[in-house]
PDB file of C-alpha atoms in Angstrom:
ATOM      1  CA  UNK A   1       0.321  -0.001  -0.044  1.00  0.00           C
ATOM      2  CA  UNK A   2       1.653   3.357  -1.077  1.00  0.00           C
ATOM      3  CA  UNK A   3       1.232   6.510   0.912  1.00  0.00           C
ATOM      4  CA  UNK A   4      -1.191   7.415  -0.853  1.00  0.00           C
ATOM      5  CA  UNK A   5      -3.750   4.847  -0.863  1.00  0.00           C
ATOM      6  CA  UNK A   6      -2.729   4.193   3.164  1.00  0.00           C
ATOM      7  CA  UNK A   7      -3.202   8.830   3.060  1.00  0.00           C
ATOM      8  CA  UNK A   8      -7.188   7.599   1.559  1.00  0.00           C
ATOM      9  CA  UNK A   9      -7.446   4.537   3.815  1.00  0.00           C
ATOM     10  CA  UNK A  10      -7.110   6.804   7.259  1.00  0.00           C
ATOM     11  CA  UNK A  11      -9.555   9.542   5.834  1.00  0.00           C
ATOM     12  CA  UNK A  12     -12.388   6.567   4.913  1.00  0.00           C
ATOM     13  CA  UNK A  13     -12.138   5.041   8.211  1.00  0.00           C
ATOM     14  CA  UNK A  14     -12.100   8.989   9.847  1.00  0.00           C
ATOM     15  CA  UNK A  15     -15.469   9.854   7.071  1.00  0.00           C
ATOM     16  CA  UNK A  16     -17.518   6.416   8.153  1.00  0.00           C
ATOM     17  CA  UNK A  17     -16.454   6.732  12.045  1.00  0.00           C
ATOM     18  CA  UNK A  18     -17.769  10.288  12.210  1.00  0.00           C
ATOM     19  CA  UNK A  19     -21.043   8.575  10.076  1.00  0.00           C
ATOM     20  CA  UNK A  20     -21.554   6.450  12.496  1.00  0.00           C
ATOM     21  CA  UNK A  21     -20.809   9.049  15.714  1.00  0.00           C
ATOM     22  CA  UNK A  22     -23.530  11.274  14.052  1.00  0.00           C
ATOM     23  CA  UNK A  23     -26.479   7.830  13.905  1.00  0.00           C
ATOM     24  CA  UNK A  24     -24.926   7.293  17.844  1.00  0.00           C
ATOM     25  CA  UNK A  25     -25.996  11.081  18.506  1.00  0.00           C
ATOM     26  CA  UNK A  26     -29.288  11.593  17.281  1.00  0.00           C
ATOM     27  CA  UNK A  27     -31.351  11.288  20.652  1.00  0.00           C
ATOM     28  CA  UNK A  28     -29.490  13.426  22.696  1.00  0.00           C
ATOM     29  CA  UNK A  29     -30.577  16.569  24.189  1.00  0.00           C
ATOM     30  CA  UNK A  30     -32.137  19.513  21.952  1.00  0.00           C
ATOM     31  CA  UNK A  31     -29.330  22.253  22.759  1.00  0.00           C
ATOM     32  CA  UNK A  32     -25.617  20.950  22.530  1.00  0.00           C
ATOM     33  CA  UNK A  33     -22.859  22.266  22.581  1.00  0.00           C
ATOM     34  CA  UNK A  34     -21.358  22.919  18.480  1.00  0.00           C
ATOM     35  CA  UNK A  35     -19.395  19.764  16.615  1.00  0.00           C
ATOM     36  CA  UNK A  36     -15.476  22.169  16.093  1.00  0.00           C
ATOM     37  CA  UNK A  37     -13.974  19.464  13.182  1.00  0.00           C
ATOM     38  CA  UNK A  38      -9.985  20.287  12.757  1.00  0.00           C
ATOM     39  CA  UNK A  39      -9.002  20.129   9.052  1.00  0.00           C
ATOM     40  CA  UNK A  40     -11.389  20.785   6.156  1.00  0.00           C
ATOM     41  CA  UNK A  41     -10.745  17.610   4.249  1.00  0.00           C
ATOM     42  CA  UNK A  42     -12.791  14.877   3.041  1.00  0.00           C
ATOM     43  CA  UNK A  43     -12.990  13.098   6.443  1.00  0.00           C
ATOM     44  CA  UNK A  44     -13.598  16.582   8.105  1.00  0.00           C
ATOM     45  CA  UNK A  45     -16.637  17.883   5.307  1.00  0.00           C
ATOM     46  CA  UNK A  46     -17.754  14.566   5.685  1.00  0.00           C
ATOM     47  CA  UNK A  47     -18.489  14.872   9.386  1.00  0.00           C
ATOM     48  CA  UNK A  48     -19.384  18.446   8.897  1.00  0.00           C
ATOM     49  CA  UNK A  49     -22.126  17.252   6.767  1.00  0.00           C
ATOM     50  CA  UNK A  50     -22.726  14.428   9.431  1.00  0.00           C
ATOM     51  CA  UNK A  51     -23.157  16.608  12.128  1.00  0.00           C
ATOM     52  CA  UNK A  52     -25.201  19.437  10.047  1.00  0.00           C
ATOM     53  CA  UNK A  53     -27.882  17.282   8.850  1.00  0.00           C
ATOM     54  CA  UNK A  54     -28.749  16.204  13.095  1.00  0.00           C
ATOM     55  CA  UNK A  55     -28.778  19.383  13.494  1.00  0.00           C
ATOM     56  CA  UNK A  56     -25.980  20.445  15.579  1.00  0.00           C
ATOM     57  CA  UNK A  57     -23.729  23.534  15.001  1.00  0.00           C
ATOM     58  CA  UNK A  58     -20.159  23.769  13.362  1.00  0.00           C
ATOM     59  CA  UNK A  59     -17.486  24.795  13.908  1.00  0.00           C
ATOM     60  CA  UNK A  60     -14.585  24.184  11.304  1.00  0.00           C
ATOM     61  CA  UNK A  61     -10.391  24.959  11.832  1.00  0.00           C
ATOM     62  CA  UNK A  62      -8.735  24.825   9.071  1.00  0.00           C
ATOM     63  CA  UNK A  63      -5.084  26.070   8.623  1.00  0.00           C
ATOM     64  CA  UNK A  64      -5.089  26.752   4.783  1.00  0.00           C
ATOM     65  CA  UNK A  65      -5.767  29.102   3.653  1.00  0.00           C
ATOM     66  CA  UNK A  66      -8.390  27.157   0.934  1.00  0.00           C
ATOM     67  CA  UNK A  67     -10.786  24.197   1.890  1.00  0.00           C
ATOM     68  CA  UNK A  68     -10.189  20.898   0.970  1.00  0.00           C
ATOM     69  CA  UNK A  69      -6.749  19.632   2.840  1.00  0.00           C
ATOM     70  CA  UNK A  70      -4.800  16.847   0.498  1.00  0.00           C
ATOM     71  CA  UNK A  71      -7.485  15.361  -0.100  1.00  0.00           C
ATOM     72  CA  UNK A  72      -8.319  17.362  -3.033  1.00  0.00           C
ATOM     73  CA  UNK A  73      -5.600  16.449  -4.507  1.00  0.00           C
ATOM     74  CA  UNK A  74      -6.589  12.545  -4.902  1.00  0.00           C
ATOM     75  CA  UNK A  75      -6.723  11.382  -8.376  1.00  0.00           C
ATOM     76  CA  UNK A  76      -7.037   7.573  -8.517  1.00  0.00           C
ATOM     77  CA  UNK A  77     -10.355   6.634  -6.907  1.00  0.00           C
ATOM     78  CA  UNK A  78     -12.273   6.171  -3.247  1.00  0.00           C
ATOM     79  CA  UNK A  79     -11.657   2.233  -2.670  1.00  0.00           C
ATOM     80  CA  UNK A  80     -15.250   0.016  -1.923  1.00  0.00           C
ATOM     81  CA  UNK A  81     -16.887  -3.270  -1.904  1.00  0.00           C
ATOM     82  CA  UNK A  82     -19.023  -4.552  -2.943  1.00  0.00           C
ATOM     83  CA  UNK A  83     -20.940  -2.504  -5.323  1.00  0.00           C
ATOM     84  CA  UNK A  84     -23.324  -1.579  -8.008  1.00  0.00           C
ATOM     85  CA  UNK A  85     -20.546  -0.324  -9.952  1.00  0.00           C
ATOM     86  CA  UNK A  86     -18.880  -3.467  -9.673  1.00  0.00           C
ATOM     87  CA  UNK A  87     -18.066  -6.461 -12.009  1.00  0.00           C
ATOM     88  CA  UNK A  88     -18.737  -9.752  -9.780  1.00  0.00           C
ATOM     89  CA  UNK A  89     -15.815 -11.817  -8.213  1.00  0.00           C
ATOM     90  CA  UNK A  90     -14.835  -9.104  -5.764  1.00  0.00           C
ATOM     91  CA  UNK A  91     -15.551  -9.722  -2.046  1.00  0.00           C
ATOM     92  CA  UNK A  92     -15.364  -7.885   0.914  1.00  0.00           C
ATOM     93  CA  UNK A  93     -12.623 -10.218   2.646  1.00  0.00           C
ATOM     94  CA  UNK A  94     -10.736 -10.183  -0.785  1.00  0.00           C
ATOM     95  CA  UNK A  95      -9.678  -6.554  -0.394  1.00  0.00           C
ATOM     96  CA  UNK A  96      -8.971  -6.934   3.486  1.00  0.00           C
ATOM     97  CA  UNK A  97      -6.874  -9.847   2.606  1.00  0.00           C
ATOM     98  CA  UNK A  98      -5.450  -7.429  -0.359  1.00  0.00           C
ATOM     99  CA  UNK A  99      -5.337  -4.045   1.888  1.00  0.00           C
ATOM    100  CA  UNK A 100      -3.286  -6.727   4.725  1.00  0.00           C
ATOM    101  CA  UNK A 101      -0.829  -7.803   1.574  1.00  0.00           C
ATOM    102  CA  UNK A 102      -0.224  -3.995   0.869  1.00  0.00           C
ATOM    103  CA  UNK A 103       0.559  -3.041   3.689  1.00  0.00           C
ATOM    104  CA  UNK A 104       3.618  -5.549   3.985  1.00  0.00           C
ATOM    105  CA  UNK A 105       5.743  -5.132   7.217  1.00  0.00           C
ATOM    106  CA  UNK A 106       3.842  -1.789   8.216  1.00  0.00           C
ATOM    107  CA  UNK A 107       0.690  -4.277   8.588  1.00  0.00           C
ATOM    108  CA  UNK A 108       0.341  -5.202  12.503  1.00  0.00           C
ATOM    109  CA  UNK A 109      -2.381  -6.730  14.028  1.00  0.00           C
ATOM    110  CA  UNK A 110      -3.697  -4.063  16.362  1.00  0.00           C
ATOM    111  CA  UNK A 111      -4.747  -2.509  12.757  1.00  0.00           C
ATOM    112  CA  UNK A 112      -6.795  -4.930  11.706  1.00  0.00           C
ATOM    113  CA  UNK A 113     -10.151  -3.249  13.102  1.00  0.00           C
ATOM    114  CA  UNK A 114      -9.485  -0.765  11.150  1.00  0.00           C
ATOM    115  CA  UNK A 115      -8.807  -2.798   7.868  1.00  0.00           C
ATOM    116  CA  UNK A 116     -12.883  -4.163   9.120  1.00  0.00           C
ATOM    117  CA  UNK A 117     -13.935  -0.937   8.806  1.00  0.00           C
ATOM    118  CA  UNK A 118     -12.417   0.215   5.964  1.00  0.00           C
ATOM    119  CA  UNK A 119     -13.063  -3.325   3.667  1.00  0.00           C
ATOM    120  CA  UNK A 120     -16.728  -3.718   5.347  1.00  0.00           C
ATOM    121  CA  UNK A 121     -18.294   0.142   5.298  1.00  0.00           C
ATOM    122  CA  UNK A 122     -16.381   1.037   1.451  1.00  0.00           C
ATOM    123  CA  UNK A 123     -20.330  -0.253   0.021  1.00  0.00           C
ATOM    124  CA  UNK A 124     -21.987   2.521   2.606  1.00  0.00           C
ATOM    125  CA  UNK A 125     -19.289   5.400   1.604  1.00  0.00           C
ATOM    126  CA  UNK A 126     -19.767   4.910  -1.827  1.00  0.00           C
ATOM    127  CA  UNK A 127     -23.707   4.525  -1.434  1.00  0.00           C
ATOM    128  CA  UNK A 128     -23.261   8.252  -0.141  1.00  0.00           C
ATOM    129  CA  UNK A 129     -21.072   9.841  -1.539  1.00  0.00           C
ATOM    130  CA  UNK A 130     -23.397   8.672  -4.435  1.00  0.00           C
ATOM    131  CA  UNK A 131     -26.355   9.674  -2.672  1.00  0.00           C
ATOM    132  CA  UNK A 132     -25.140  13.570  -2.709  1.00  0.00           C
ATOM    133  CA  UNK A 133     -24.463  13.909  -6.769  1.00  0.00           C
ATOM    134  CA  UNK A 134     -20.856  12.148  -6.536  1.00  0.00           C
ATOM    135  CA  UNK A 135     -20.021  10.117 -10.059  1.00  0.00           C
ATOM    136  CA  UNK A 136     -18.633   7.393  -8.973  1.00  0.00           C
ATOM    137  CA  UNK A 137     -19.236   4.946 -11.642  1.00  0.00           C
ATOM    138  CA  UNK A 138     -16.350   4.106 -13.355  1.00  0.00           C
ATOM    139  CA  UNK A 139     -14.386   1.236 -11.746  1.00  0.00           C
ATOM    140  CA  UNK A 140     -11.302   0.334 -12.562  1.00  0.00           C
ATOM    141  CA  UNK A 141      -8.163  -2.170 -10.507  1.00  0.00           C
ATOM    142  CA  UNK A 142      -5.231  -0.620  -9.950  1.00  0.00           C
ATOM    143  CA  UNK A 143      -2.227  -1.010  -7.787  1.00  0.00           C
ATOM    144  CA  UNK A 144      -2.178  -3.638  -4.991  1.00  0.00           C
ATOM    145  CA  UNK A 145      -5.789  -4.156  -5.362  1.00  0.00           C
ATOM    146  CA  UNK A 146      -6.780  -8.205  -7.349  1.00  0.00           C
ATOM    147  CA  UNK A 147     -10.011  -6.841  -8.396  1.00  0.00           C
ATOM    148  CA  UNK A 148     -11.636  -4.059  -9.682  1.00  0.00           C
ATOM    149  CA  UNK A 149     -12.440  -1.779  -6.430  1.00  0.00           C
ATOM    150  CA  UNK A 150     -11.542   1.975  -7.403  1.00  0.00           C
ATOM    151  CA  UNK A 151     -14.449   4.084  -8.384  1.00  0.00           C
ATOM    152  CA  UNK A 152     -14.038   7.738  -9.946  1.00  0.00           C
ATOM    153  CA  UNK A 153     -16.487   9.891 -12.005  1.00  0.00           C
ATOM    154  CA  UNK A 154     -16.640   8.271 -15.618  1.00  0.00           C
ATOM    155  CA  UNK A 155     -15.656  12.286 -16.953  1.00  0.00           C
ATOM    156  CA  UNK A 156     -15.228  15.641 -15.542  1.00  0.00           C
ATOM    157  CA  UNK A 157     -12.556  16.594 -12.178  1.00  0.00           C
ATOM    158  CA  UNK A 158     -10.383  13.593 -10.277  1.00  0.00           C
ATOM    159  CA  UNK A 159     -12.755  11.791  -7.098  1.00  0.00           C
ATOM    160  CA  UNK A 160     -10.845  13.950  -4.250  1.00  0.00           C
ATOM    161  CA  UNK A 161     -11.242  16.812  -6.181  1.00  0.00           C
ATOM    162  CA  UNK A 162     -15.073  16.583  -7.342  1.00  0.00           C
ATOM    163  CA  UNK A 163     -15.771  15.405  -3.579  1.00  0.00           C
ATOM    164  CA  UNK A 164     -13.976  17.514  -1.517  1.00  0.00           C
ATOM    165  CA  UNK A 165     -15.561  20.594  -3.398  1.00  0.00           C
ATOM    166  CA  UNK A 166     -19.138  18.218  -3.268  1.00  0.00           C
ATOM    167  CA  UNK A 167     -18.768  18.610   0.215  1.00  0.00           C
ATOM    168  CA  UNK A 168     -17.511  22.326   1.092  1.00  0.00           C
ATOM    169  CA  UNK A 169     -20.141  23.978  -1.002  1.00  0.00           C
ATOM    170  CA  UNK A 170     -22.944  21.140   1.032  1.00  0.00           C
ATOM    171  CA  UNK A 171     -21.449  22.387   4.316  1.00  0.00           C
ATOM    172  CA  UNK A 172     -21.341  25.707   3.091  1.00  0.00           C
ATOM    173  CA  UNK A 173     -25.170  25.985   1.937  1.00  0.00           C
ATOM    174  CA  UNK A 174     -26.509  24.047   5.660  1.00  0.00           C
ATOM    175  CA  UNK A 175     -24.983  27.229   7.251  1.00  0.00           C
TER     176      UNK A 175
END
C-alpha cells in the first residue's frame, strides 16, 4: 500500500467513524455545544455534513487558506466493495486480504479493526457519496488490488477534488 492509498484508507475510515457518530448522537438533548472539526479534507467535510444533518452547529478549523486539504489532490479514486458499479468477482474478504498484503511489514494485528472497518463499510461510503451526486460509476483495478474496486467519475475532475468541492459546497449551503 503506498502513502496515497494509506491516506485514503485513513480518510475513509475517519469519515465512516463520523457517520457512525451522527447516528449515535441523534437522540441527545436538543441544546448541544457545537461540533468542532479540525481540517477541511474529505473526513472533515464528511463529518461536518453529518453533524449539520443531525442539527448540530459546526465550527470547522482549517490551517490552509482554501478548503479541501490534501484530499482534493487525490486522483486515483475511492475503493469500495461490493457496489452496483463493480463487475462480479470481488468480496469484502478479498479487499481485506489485498489491504493487508499491500501494507506489507507495516501491517500489525493492532490495525485489523481499521482494515475490517475500511472493507466492511466501504460500500456504504460509496453509496453515501453517490447519493450526494458524486459520480463514482467508473471502476478500475489499480495497484495493490486483485479486483476492480477503485471508483471514480466517468468524466470531470479527479475524485478527490470532485468529492471535496461537493462537500465544501454542501456544508457552506447548510450553514
